Amino acid sequence: LSKVYFSTWRGEQINNIGKPQEEWETSAYNLPLEYNEHSSSKAFIGWDGLALFNPDVDVVRLATEYAAQYQVYSEACGRCAPGRWGGRILYDLLDKIARGEGSVADMEHLKEVSRTMQDTSKCEIGKTVPNPLLDLMHHFEAEFMECITKQQPSKHYHLHDTNYIAKITAPCMDACPAHVDIPAYIEGVRDLRFDDSLMATRQTMPLAHTCGRVCPHPCETECLRSNLDSPISIMELKRLGADYEIDHGFGFFHPVEQKPKIGKKVAVIGAGPAGLTTAYYLALDGIDVDVFEELPVLGGEVAVGVPEYRMPIDKYNQDIEAVRDLGVNFMTNTKVTADMMRQYEQDYDAVMVATGTRISKKVYCENERADIQGYWGAIDFLDKVNLQVKYDIMVPEADQKQHMLDCDYVDLTGKTVVCVGGGFTSMDVVRCSIRANAKKVVMIYRRDERTIINNTTYEEYHEAVEEGVEFIFHSAVAEMRDENNVLKSLLIDMFELVPDPNGGRATLEKIEGASFEMECDYLIPAVSQSADLKLIPEEWEIERTSWATIKTNGKDYMTSRKGIFASGDCEYGPMTIVNAVGQAKRAASVMARYVVTGEISLNDDEIMEDHLRKLKVYDKKKKITGWLPGLPRQHGEVLSVDERRDNNLEVKYAMTQEEALSEAERCMRCYYIAMVAH
Amino acid sequence: MEGKMIEFTINNQPVVAAHGETILQAARKAGFYIPTMCYIEKTTSCASCRLCVVETDASDSLILSCQTPPTQGLAVTIDSDRLQMERTNIMRMYDVNHPLECGVCDKSGACDLQNKTLEFGISSQHFSAKEQYRKIEHWGLINYDPSLCILCEKCVHVCNEVIGDDAITLHFGGYSSAVIPKNSDVLDCTFCGECIAVCPVGALVSSDFQYSANTWELKQVPATCAHCSAGCSLTYEVKHTSTSARDEERIYRVTNNFEYATLCGAGRFGFDFNIQASKDEAKFNEAVLALKSASAIRFSSLITNEEAMILQRLKETLGIKLFNEEARAYQNFMSAYSSISGKMAFGGTLEAIAQSDAVIVLGGRISTDNPAVRYALTTASRHNGAKVVYMHPIEDALLQNVITQFVKYEVGTEEGVMAMLAKTLLNVCELDKETQHFFDNLDEGYLCAESNVGEEEFAKIGKILTRAKRKILVIGSDVLGHARASNIAKLCATIETLTDFSVVIVPQHVNTVGVSLICDLDSDLNGANVVGYNAKGSFTMGSMGECDLPLSALNSQEGTFVSLNYHVLPTNVAVGYKGYCLNDLACSLGVNQHYTIDYTAKLPMNKGFLGRAFDELGNFYGTLGEDLRGYMLENIDVDVNGTLEEISDLPEFNGTVVYFCNPVNQFNPYTARSKQLQEPIVVRGSAQFAAAARINDGEKIEICYANTIIVHTFVMDATLKGTVALMPTYENGASEAAYRYEKAIISRVGN
């Protein structure tokens, strides 16, 4: 939190005009005081007010520039009468005043146009652009009037000493790790322009099918519509554009035309979401990309981890084919070693490590030994299930023996499966076990029902319960019990939440005497995963994080070794697909500049993106205007338990067109424009 | 939820809305006026003008009524000082820098911007913004002036959501936004002209019409389009051509009720096909003599019901035969159809296609055969996400954004394909023993092999239909002339009778259905002494080109047609005709009625006509879009006495084949001679066809089939594949009943 000269941001009233800097008050918000390491900001102006960090700011010019940015950035706009003409009138009048030709009547016209824009514009951008302008005209009326009465230009009107950097955002876009232009793709659905919808998604998110299905959609948590009734079903609306492309056999709708080759090449290690995303955006920029994948199939954990009933492989393959369509080379069955990495560093202009986290962590119980038959890591278990279900790649004989299978696929008939987890991976394990015909499937989870829903989704948990998974909350495995190295049973401890008498966080404490023994055939640890980084040459001394992933600064995704980048789970630790995509998209942008200039840099758009995320665009207290509350969120149909529990049919149907259109109509197009003067 | 009405109030009056209806729609139904500039009923809301904002008790802010459904109990206020003030300000913005060229603007007098400017009393420019230079675009039949454009987006929505061309888009740029061709430098579309129709100002105009007349000078003649079997409503707009006393009127343009109906380019631009002649008594007497001594009259289905009735009376009076092989094929098809369904007509309509969520189209190049069907498919695809299965030997690029499954079958194998399709669709139905036996005995291996349609393709059709609720089977005119048309008809009828599919059969011409119902047609054996009415004969008469006695064209006649929907539709005289008409001849031959339209009330009631006189028939749409034109034929019950026949051996069409199929906006000699639709007459084929026929792009070729030799220019078309070429028929009159494909020997002229 920092001291500011003046702020009306989000309704705060800070006015230090005339006070010495030491006495300035601090703002309650994470305002971007430093634009980047080279430059301090002078002012920040946006949809919800403005802040000045420097008494020397030319407020009339600032208002004019903000109105001008609305003209420049109106590619997102220009779609309603008040916004289109109103925005232009605002700019023309402000500029007239700023250059010393304004009249008092212009001030009145500005207010009148502002009101109509605020009341009737189509998008939030049109509704909110007048907000900080009115603030400026109100709080700095004297400065405006001076230009008018003296018919003189504002103080910096003819100086070129300030950069005005603007960025379009929206609460959902800000919340999305991949910063997908969500209002645009929803508008594509609403306008029945599904090609436009898909192209809007693919600007920053190549995996449109995938993230139309298996994204935990943090955007929906920060959807402004929740302030009015309930959030838009943002994730699913992505499917309409993606399905349109498939249904009609159109090639691929790429967001921009692919640039001609620039003669640079990049190696990407791992063909999961992060690797695919890196490859996609580098290829769009005209860079040759070779992707090396250890598995026999492409797609990483989404292919071999996420089950068919959640993410049908033919849809995911469409996402992968969109990448291949740009000329990306894929090499499967290629486990990259440290020697190969040394060679790649020589052969390529840059290398992206996107190898994920594929080592299942231990549950840390007594007698936990990998050589006990029946102990089966979640990642390997899901590999075996998915390779067979999706690709007809059968379980090799050695693995059949190790995992006590009577046939060449995962058949758990008559078996009891216990999974320890609480995240998506563990949900996939238990629901796949049900589909593999297990007699009994139990989930052991340390915390409660509410937390498991928070960590996954409401639907995921309830569907698992419906399918017959037994959840034991506040429990943990204390000991594996085996006979001759064959798992026979588990000792389960029970816990309870004990509130902290000092009002702190409640703690889990073991309930003495409540422990019990549970017979079982398999224990599948799905607690978490760690990264296998043996491919990184030791002498590179690449920095690691405290949880043993590759360290970057989280902005440009370069590792401590120049030219070697990392993104996705191997950088962040096990996280979501959309997180991996967001990191890789940013990294690809940095890499595309790096392979040409040898410099690591962020562009203004990226700098602003990071500033806004820090500031947080979504405001849960914001009052919604212009929209009728009470229009229900639409839900797509789900297969009944009987229809789904013994097969791999996709559990969730797409919304019907009618449902999707009703849902798209609810989107309020909360585009905002933010600008920094530095 | 569905079906339940939402009760709310507008200005304290109780109003109801159906599920999915918006506040604006409910208000309009209840007779309330809310101003709009960008609203068009047949598309999703453009939501650009913001004039339709209303106040509610659920929020102290303004709500956009065109895109918001009401909630139960909501109190809506549609007029208040605040609303008036905001709407006035919006109109003030619309008027900023709008060029003051109303004096010459095509739209003047019928302009929404003029009307709303008046309504809100904007008498001067209240706000100002910098003028910008804007270039007028010339896109063939269409001109676009961005400085007049108010960016309502109606054109863009219609082009994408109803037409399916998706040829224009909005270039976003705030104040400098404009409509631009999508993915192209110049407009590349089917030139339906619907964008002109929906434009509320003079931004998109017909280049032919521009600066030729003032709106208020034009006389509006409501009529029915003569070019295909859809029976689209249109208005001929007519004016004198000079101030001379001997002045003749001409058609200046065609408009349509774009709010509810849609028109293709042939209807909109192909209007100038009327002919003129004086009364030449000598020729008239020759015609009377020819008819007296004729063995038969051969005629096309470009004819009104009343004329068809006259021909039927002449047949009865003179004891001659009536030939119209095209209508007879339809008649036979429907007779076989009825023998299974027990109904005179099928159950589907164009509207049902538009509302469907699954459509199978089989046996016709539907996008050019019948644009109205295409628009209905587009509507269903866009708005309902309809699955569209297109079964045909030739892929159709125009339908790519609509079709979700293309099933290519071999030319000639329609009966086998239909049988397999029926089996697929009937899979879930209880069948009687006989029908079950029929399907059990199908030689699926043979049918799939010969038609080249795999069992998995049929399985896929079955699969995509599982979630559909409103299903339609559209049958094109390929099958009407097929040697096994009767059995195909019976298979269609079996589907309609036993499944939840409804069927639409798409005949070729404007009044194929009417002729098939009114005339007792004979088999045409190409005998001598046949009088041709808009058809070949030893004595010819009509309006289609060189003939012995000119008779009035269809836009110079009043009368009725029966559309493919079995809808009786009136048409009127756009421009008068000074020569003779068919009724004059009939009167000389003892078939007496004063006016042709005296027959309208006498149309056969046993075929479902209602005996209503011409002047009783409406020719307009209601204010809420109700189609109040003419009337629907009664669907008469008929005997069920048909049985499915065993599938015969499927024919093979090897080598080069031509398919009689017209290009976009071309249907008949009327369109062929329309000034705005002029284009070179060419045969289109793929590179593969060219290789097989050893011909090159642009060469003159000779096409030989069934004792016919035709010479055309060949054009290679990159959107086509395979060895079937598209052969136009529009320039020389209707192609007759024969199957639309012919094995042809192709040679380069001069070789």
PDB file of N, CA and C in Angstrom, chain A residues 16-74:
ATOM      1  N   ASN A  16      -4.515  14.982  -1.323  1.00  0.00           N
ATOM      2  CA  ASN A  16      -3.343  15.527  -0.639  1.00  0.00           C
ATOM      3  C   ASN A  16      -2.832  16.781  -1.331  1.00  0.00           C
ATOM      4  N   ILE A  17      -3.736  17.392  -2.089  1.00  0.00           N
ATOM      5  CA  ILE A  17      -3.308  18.568  -2.835  1.00  0.00           C
ATOM      6  C   ILE A  17      -2.807  19.627  -1.860  1.00  0.00           C
ATOM      7  N   GLY A  18      -1.652  20.093  -2.116  1.00  0.00           N
ATOM      8  CA  GLY A  18      -1.083  21.147  -1.276  1.00  0.00           C
ATOM      9  C   GLY A  18      -0.305  20.630  -0.079  1.00  0.00           C
ATOM     10  N   LYS A  19      -0.388  19.311   0.177  1.00  0.00           N
ATOM     11  CA  LYS A  19       0.341  18.781   1.345  1.00  0.00           C
ATOM     12  C   LYS A  19       1.718  18.304   0.930  1.00  0.00           C
ATOM     13  N   PRO A  20       2.701  18.388   1.848  1.00  0.00           N
ATOM     14  CA  PRO A  20       4.026  17.844   1.515  1.00  0.00           C
ATOM     15  C   PRO A  20       3.951  16.320   1.400  1.00  0.00           C
ATOM     16  N   GLN A  21       4.818  15.752   0.576  1.00  0.00           N
ATOM     17  CA  GLN A  21       4.743  14.327   0.245  1.00  0.00           C
ATOM     18  C   GLN A  21       4.766  13.418   1.484  1.00  0.00           C
ATOM     19  N   GLU A  22       5.502  13.818   2.517  1.00  0.00           N
ATOM     20  CA  GLU A  22       5.589  12.967   3.715  1.00  0.00           C
ATOM     21  C   GLU A  22       4.225  12.795   4.371  1.00  0.00           C
ATOM     22  N   GLU A  23       3.344  13.764   4.176  1.00  0.00           N
ATOM     23  CA  GLU A  23       2.047  13.691   4.845  1.00  0.00           C
ATOM     24  C   GLU A  23       0.956  13.034   3.998  1.00  0.00           C
ATOM     25  N   TRP A  24       1.326  12.634   2.792  1.00  0.00           N
ATOM     26  CA  TRP A  24       0.309  12.019   1.913  1.00  0.00           C
ATOM     27  C   TRP A  24      -0.287  10.781   2.569  1.00  0.00           C
ATOM     28  N   GLU A  25      -1.574  10.589   2.311  1.00  0.00           N
ATOM     29  CA  GLU A  25      -2.240   9.381   2.815  1.00  0.00           C
ATOM     30  C   GLU A  25      -1.946   8.209   1.875  1.00  0.00           C
ATOM     31  N   THR A  26      -2.199   7.013   2.385  1.00  0.00           N
ATOM     32  CA  THR A  26      -1.985   5.835   1.532  1.00  0.00           C
ATOM     33  C   THR A  26      -3.314   5.365   0.935  1.00  0.00           C
ATOM     34  N   SER A  27      -3.210   4.817  -0.242  1.00  0.00           N
ATOM     35  CA  SER A  27      -4.388   4.255  -0.899  1.00  0.00           C
ATOM     36  C   SER A  27      -4.605   2.837  -0.387  1.00  0.00           C
ATOM     37  N   ALA A  28      -5.859   2.406  -0.368  1.00  0.00           N
ATOM     38  CA  ALA A  28      -6.178   1.049   0.086  1.00  0.00           C
ATOM     39  C   ALA A  28      -5.974   0.025  -1.031  1.00  0.00           C
ATOM     40  N   TYR A  29      -5.563   0.495  -2.193  1.00  0.00           N
ATOM     41  CA  TYR A  29      -5.511  -0.413  -3.339  1.00  0.00           C
ATOM     42  C   TYR A  29      -4.099  -0.565  -3.867  1.00  0.00           C
ATOM     43  N   ASN A  30      -3.895  -1.682  -4.562  1.00  0.00           N
ATOM     44  CA  ASN A  30      -2.594  -1.974  -5.161  1.00  0.00           C
ATOM     45  C   ASN A  30      -2.428  -1.196  -6.469  1.00  0.00           C
ATOM     46  N   LEU A  31      -2.344   0.078  -6.386  1.00  0.00           N
ATOM     47  CA  LEU A  31      -2.246   0.896  -7.594  1.00  0.00           C
ATOM     48  C   LEU A  31      -0.846   0.777  -8.203  1.00  0.00           C
ATOM     49  N   PRO A  32      -0.739   0.859  -9.497  1.00  0.00           N
ATOM     50  CA  PRO A  32       0.570   0.647 -10.163  1.00  0.00           C
ATOM     51  C   PRO A  32       1.468   1.876 -10.067  1.00  0.00           C
ATOM     52  N   LEU A  33       2.081   2.067  -8.915  1.00  0.00           N
ATOM     53  CA  LEU A  33       2.916   3.251  -8.735  1.00  0.00           C
ATOM     54  C   LEU A  33       4.182   3.210  -9.583  1.00  0.00           C
ATOM     55  N   GLU A  34       4.728   1.998  -9.728  1.00  0.00           N
ATOM     56  CA  GLU A  34       5.904   1.846 -10.580  1.00  0.00           C
ATOM     57  C   GLU A  34       5.433   1.185 -11.856  1.00  0.00           C
ATOM     58  N   TYR A  35       5.612   1.863 -12.988  1.00  0.00           N
ATOM     59  CA  TYR A  35       5.156   1.233 -14.224  1.00  0.00           C
ATOM     60  C   TYR A  35       5.986  -0.002 -14.519  1.00  0.00           C
ATOM     61  N   ASN A  36       7.306   0.164 -14.548  1.00  0.00           N
ATOM     62  CA  ASN A  36       8.208  -0.986 -14.632  1.00  0.00           C
ATOM     63  C   ASN A  36       9.501  -0.593 -13.934  1.00  0.00           C
ATOM     64  N   GLU A  37      10.512  -1.429 -14.051  1.00  0.00           N
ATOM     65  CA  GLU A  37      11.724  -1.157 -13.273  1.00  0.00           C
ATOM     66  C   GLU A  37      12.410   0.136 -13.713  1.00  0.00           C
ATOM     67  N   HIS A  38      12.034   0.637 -14.899  1.00  0.00           N
ATOM     68  CA  HIS A  38      12.693   1.847 -15.389  1.00  0.00           C
ATOM     69  C   HIS A  38      11.896   3.122 -15.152  1.00  0.00           C
ATOM     70  N   SER A  39      10.644   2.991 -14.813  1.00  0.00           N
ATOM     71  CA  SER A  39       9.824   4.193 -14.862  1.00  0.00           C
ATOM     72  C   SER A  39       8.727   4.193 -13.792  1.00  0.00           C
ATOM     73  N   SER A  40       8.602   5.332 -13.094  1.00  0.00           N
ATOM     74  CA  SER A  40       7.521   5.489 -12.124  1.00  0.00           C
ATOM     75  C   SER A  40       6.278   6.005 -12.831  1.00  0.00           C
ATOM     76  N   SER A  41       5.129   5.623 -12.280  1.00  0.00           N
ATOM     77  CA  SER A  41       3.889   6.110 -12.869  1.00  0.00           C
ATOM     78  C   SER A  41       3.585   7.501 -12.352  1.00  0.00           C
ATOM     79  N   LYS A  42       2.897   8.287 -13.192  1.00  0.00           N
ATOM     80  CA  LYS A  42       2.430   9.602 -12.754  1.00  0.00           C
ATOM     81  C   LYS A  42       0.968   9.561 -12.359  1.00  0.00           C
ATOM     82  N   ALA A  43       0.217   8.721 -13.080  1.00  0.00           N
ATOM     83  CA  ALA A  43      -1.215   8.644 -12.785  1.00  0.00           C
ATOM     84  C   ALA A  43      -1.762   7.318 -13.258  1.00  0.00           C
ATOM     85  N   PHE A  44      -2.841   6.942 -12.651  1.00  0.00           N
ATOM     86  CA  PHE A  44      -3.595   5.761 -13.094  1.00  0.00           C
ATOM     87  C   PHE A  44      -5.046   6.196 -13.234  1.00  0.00           C
ATOM     88  N   ILE A  45      -5.658   5.862 -14.338  1.00  0.00           N
ATOM     89  CA  ILE A  45      -7.042   6.267 -14.550  1.00  0.00           C
ATOM     90  C   ILE A  45      -7.796   5.090 -15.148  1.00  0.00           C
ATOM     91  N   GLY A  46      -8.997   4.867 -14.649  1.00  0.00           N
ATOM     92  CA  GLY A  46      -9.733   3.697 -15.119  1.00  0.00           C
ATOM     93  C   GLY A  46     -11.213   3.818 -14.872  1.00  0.00           C
ATOM     94  N   TRP A  47     -11.887   2.688 -15.025  1.00  0.00           N
ATOM     95  CA  TRP A  47     -13.346   2.635 -15.005  1.00  0.00           C
ATOM     96  C   TRP A  47     -13.958   3.087 -13.686  1.00  0.00           C
ATOM     97  N   ASP A  48     -13.151   3.008 -12.643  1.00  0.00           N
ATOM     98  CA  ASP A  48     -13.731   3.221 -11.326  1.00  0.00           C
ATOM     99  C   ASP A  48     -13.077   4.391 -10.608  1.00  0.00           C
ATOM    100  N   GLY A  49     -12.511   5.327 -11.356  1.00  0.00           N
ATOM    101  CA  GLY A  49     -11.896   6.482 -10.729  1.00  0.00           C
ATOM    102  C   GLY A  49     -10.491   6.706 -11.244  1.00  0.00           C
ATOM    103  N   LEU A  50      -9.719   7.486 -10.476  1.00  0.00           N
ATOM    104  CA  LEU A  50      -8.370   7.767 -10.916  1.00  0.00           C
ATOM    105  C   LEU A  50      -7.500   8.029  -9.704  1.00  0.00           C
ATOM    106  N   ALA A  51      -6.186   7.952  -9.933  1.00  0.00           N
ATOM    107  CA  ALA A  51      -5.241   8.268  -8.872  1.00  0.00           C
ATOM    108  C   ALA A  51      -4.078   9.013  -9.487  1.00  0.00           C
ATOM    109  N   LEU A  52      -3.638  10.042  -8.775  1.00  0.00           N
ATOM    110  CA  LEU A  52      -2.469  10.793  -9.233  1.00  0.00           C
ATOM    111  C   LEU A  52      -1.334  10.507  -8.264  1.00  0.00           C
ATOM    112  N   PHE A  53      -0.152  10.263  -8.821  1.00  0.00           N
ATOM    113  CA  PHE A  53       0.991   9.949  -7.970  1.00  0.00           C
ATOM    114  C   PHE A  53       1.987  11.102  -7.963  1.00  0.00           C
ATOM    115  N   ASN A  54       1.627  12.164  -8.610  1.00  0.00           N
ATOM    116  CA  ASN A  54       2.576  13.234  -8.877  1.00  0.00           C
ATOM    117  C   ASN A  54       1.764  14.518  -9.051  1.00  0.00           C
ATOM    118  N   PRO A  55       2.117  15.573  -8.320  1.00  0.00           N
ATOM    119  CA  PRO A  55       1.316  16.809  -8.395  1.00  0.00           C
ATOM    120  C   PRO A  55       1.406  17.494  -9.758  1.00  0.00           C
ATOM    121  N   ASP A  56       2.369  17.085 -10.569  1.00  0.00           N
ATOM    122  CA  ASP A  56       2.608  17.807 -11.813  1.00  0.00           C
ATOM    123  C   ASP A  56       1.737  17.313 -12.979  1.00  0.00           C
ATOM    124  N   VAL A  57       0.864  16.358 -12.700  1.00  0.00           N
ATOM    125  CA  VAL A  57       0.084  15.772 -13.797  1.00  0.00           C
ATOM    126  C   VAL A  57      -0.843  16.823 -14.414  1.00  0.00           C
ATOM    127  N   ASP A  58      -0.872  16.853 -15.741  1.00  0.00           N
ATOM    128  CA  ASP A  58      -1.793  17.722 -16.471  1.00  0.00           C
ATOM    129  C   ASP A  58      -3.129  16.993 -16.565  1.00  0.00           C
ATOM    130  N   VAL A  59      -4.057  17.356 -15.680  1.00  0.00           N
ATOM    131  CA  VAL A  59      -5.301  16.585 -15.570  1.00  0.00           C
ATOM    132  C   VAL A  59      -6.197  16.744 -16.798  1.00  0.00           C
ATOM    133  N   VAL A  60      -6.128  17.899 -17.435  1.00  0.00           N
ATOM    134  CA  VAL A  60      -6.958  18.101 -18.631  1.00  0.00           C
ATOM    135  C   VAL A  60      -6.451  17.192 -19.757  1.00  0.00           C
ATOM    136  N   ARG A  61      -5.146  17.175 -19.903  1.00  0.00           N
ATOM    137  CA  ARG A  61      -4.528  16.285 -20.904  1.00  0.00           C
ATOM    138  C   ARG A  61      -4.813  14.817 -20.553  1.00  0.00           C
ATOM    139  N   LEU A  62      -4.744  14.505 -19.268  1.00  0.00           N
ATOM    140  CA  LEU A  62      -4.993  13.131 -18.819  1.00  0.00           C
ATOM    141  C   LEU A  62      -6.404  12.702 -19.233  1.00  0.00           C
ATOM    142  N   ALA A  63      -7.375  13.573 -19.003  1.00  0.00           N
ATOM    143  CA  ALA A  63      -8.759  13.270 -19.390  1.00  0.00           C
ATOM    144  C   ALA A  63      -8.854  13.089 -20.892  1.00  0.00           C
ATOM    145  N   THR A  64      -8.202  13.984 -21.626  1.00  0.00           N
ATOM    146  CA  THR A  64      -8.248  13.911 -23.090  1.00  0.00           C
ATOM    147  C   THR A  64      -7.639  12.602 -23.582  1.00  0.00           C
ATOM    148  N   GLU A  65      -6.501  12.239 -22.995  1.00  0.00           N
ATOM    149  CA  GLU A  65      -5.830  11.007 -23.420  1.00  0.00           C
ATOM    150  C   GLU A  65      -6.671   9.772 -23.097  1.00  0.00           C
ATOM    151  N   TYR A  66      -7.333   9.804 -21.970  1.00  0.00           N
ATOM    152  CA  TYR A  66      -8.176   8.648 -21.610  1.00  0.00           C
ATOM    153  C   TYR A  66      -9.315   8.521 -22.620  1.00  0.00           C
ATOM    154  N   ALA A  67      -9.933   9.657 -22.942  1.00  0.00           N
ATOM    155  CA  ALA A  67     -10.997   9.630 -23.949  1.00  0.00           C
ATOM    156  C   ALA A  67     -10.436   9.188 -25.298  1.00  0.00           C
ATOM    157  N   ALA A  68      -9.215   9.588 -25.591  1.00  0.00           N
ATOM    158  CA  ALA A  68      -8.594   9.195 -26.858  1.00  0.00           C
ATOM    159  C   ALA A  68      -8.359   7.688 -26.897  1.00  0.00           C
ATOM    160  N   GLN A  69      -7.929   7.145 -25.748  1.00  0.00           N
ATOM    161  CA  GLN A  69      -7.689   5.703 -25.701  1.00  0.00           C
ATOM    162  C   GLN A  69      -8.968   4.931 -25.989  1.00  0.00           C
ATOM    163  N   TYR A  70     -10.074   5.474 -25.538  1.00  0.00           N
ATOM    164  CA  TYR A  70     -11.350   4.824 -25.825  1.00  0.00           C
ATOM    165  C   TYR A  70     -11.581   4.793 -27.330  1.00  0.00           C
ATOM    166  N   GLN A  71     -11.142   5.833 -28.018  1.00  0.00           N
ATOM    167  CA  GLN A  71     -11.243   5.829 -29.477  1.00  0.00           C
ATOM    168  C   GLN A  71     -10.309   4.789 -30.078  1.00  0.00           C
ATOM    169  N   VAL A  72      -9.067   4.759 -29.566  1.00  0.00           N
ATOM    170  CA  VAL A  72      -8.085   3.828 -30.104  1.00  0.00           C
ATOM    171  C   VAL A  72      -8.498   2.387 -29.847  1.00  0.00           C
ATOM    172  N   TYR A  73      -8.960   2.167 -28.626  1.00  0.00           N
ATOM    173  CA  TYR A  73      -9.241   0.794 -28.229  1.00  0.00           C
ATOM    174  C   TYR A  73     -10.649   0.359 -28.578  1.00  0.00           C
ATOM    175  N   SER A  74     -11.343   1.197 -29.298  1.00  0.00           N
ATOM    176  CA  SER A  74     -12.736   0.855 -29.540  1.00  0.00           C
ATOM    177  C   SER A  74     -12.883  -0.270 -30.540  1.00  0.00           C
TER     178      SER A  74
END
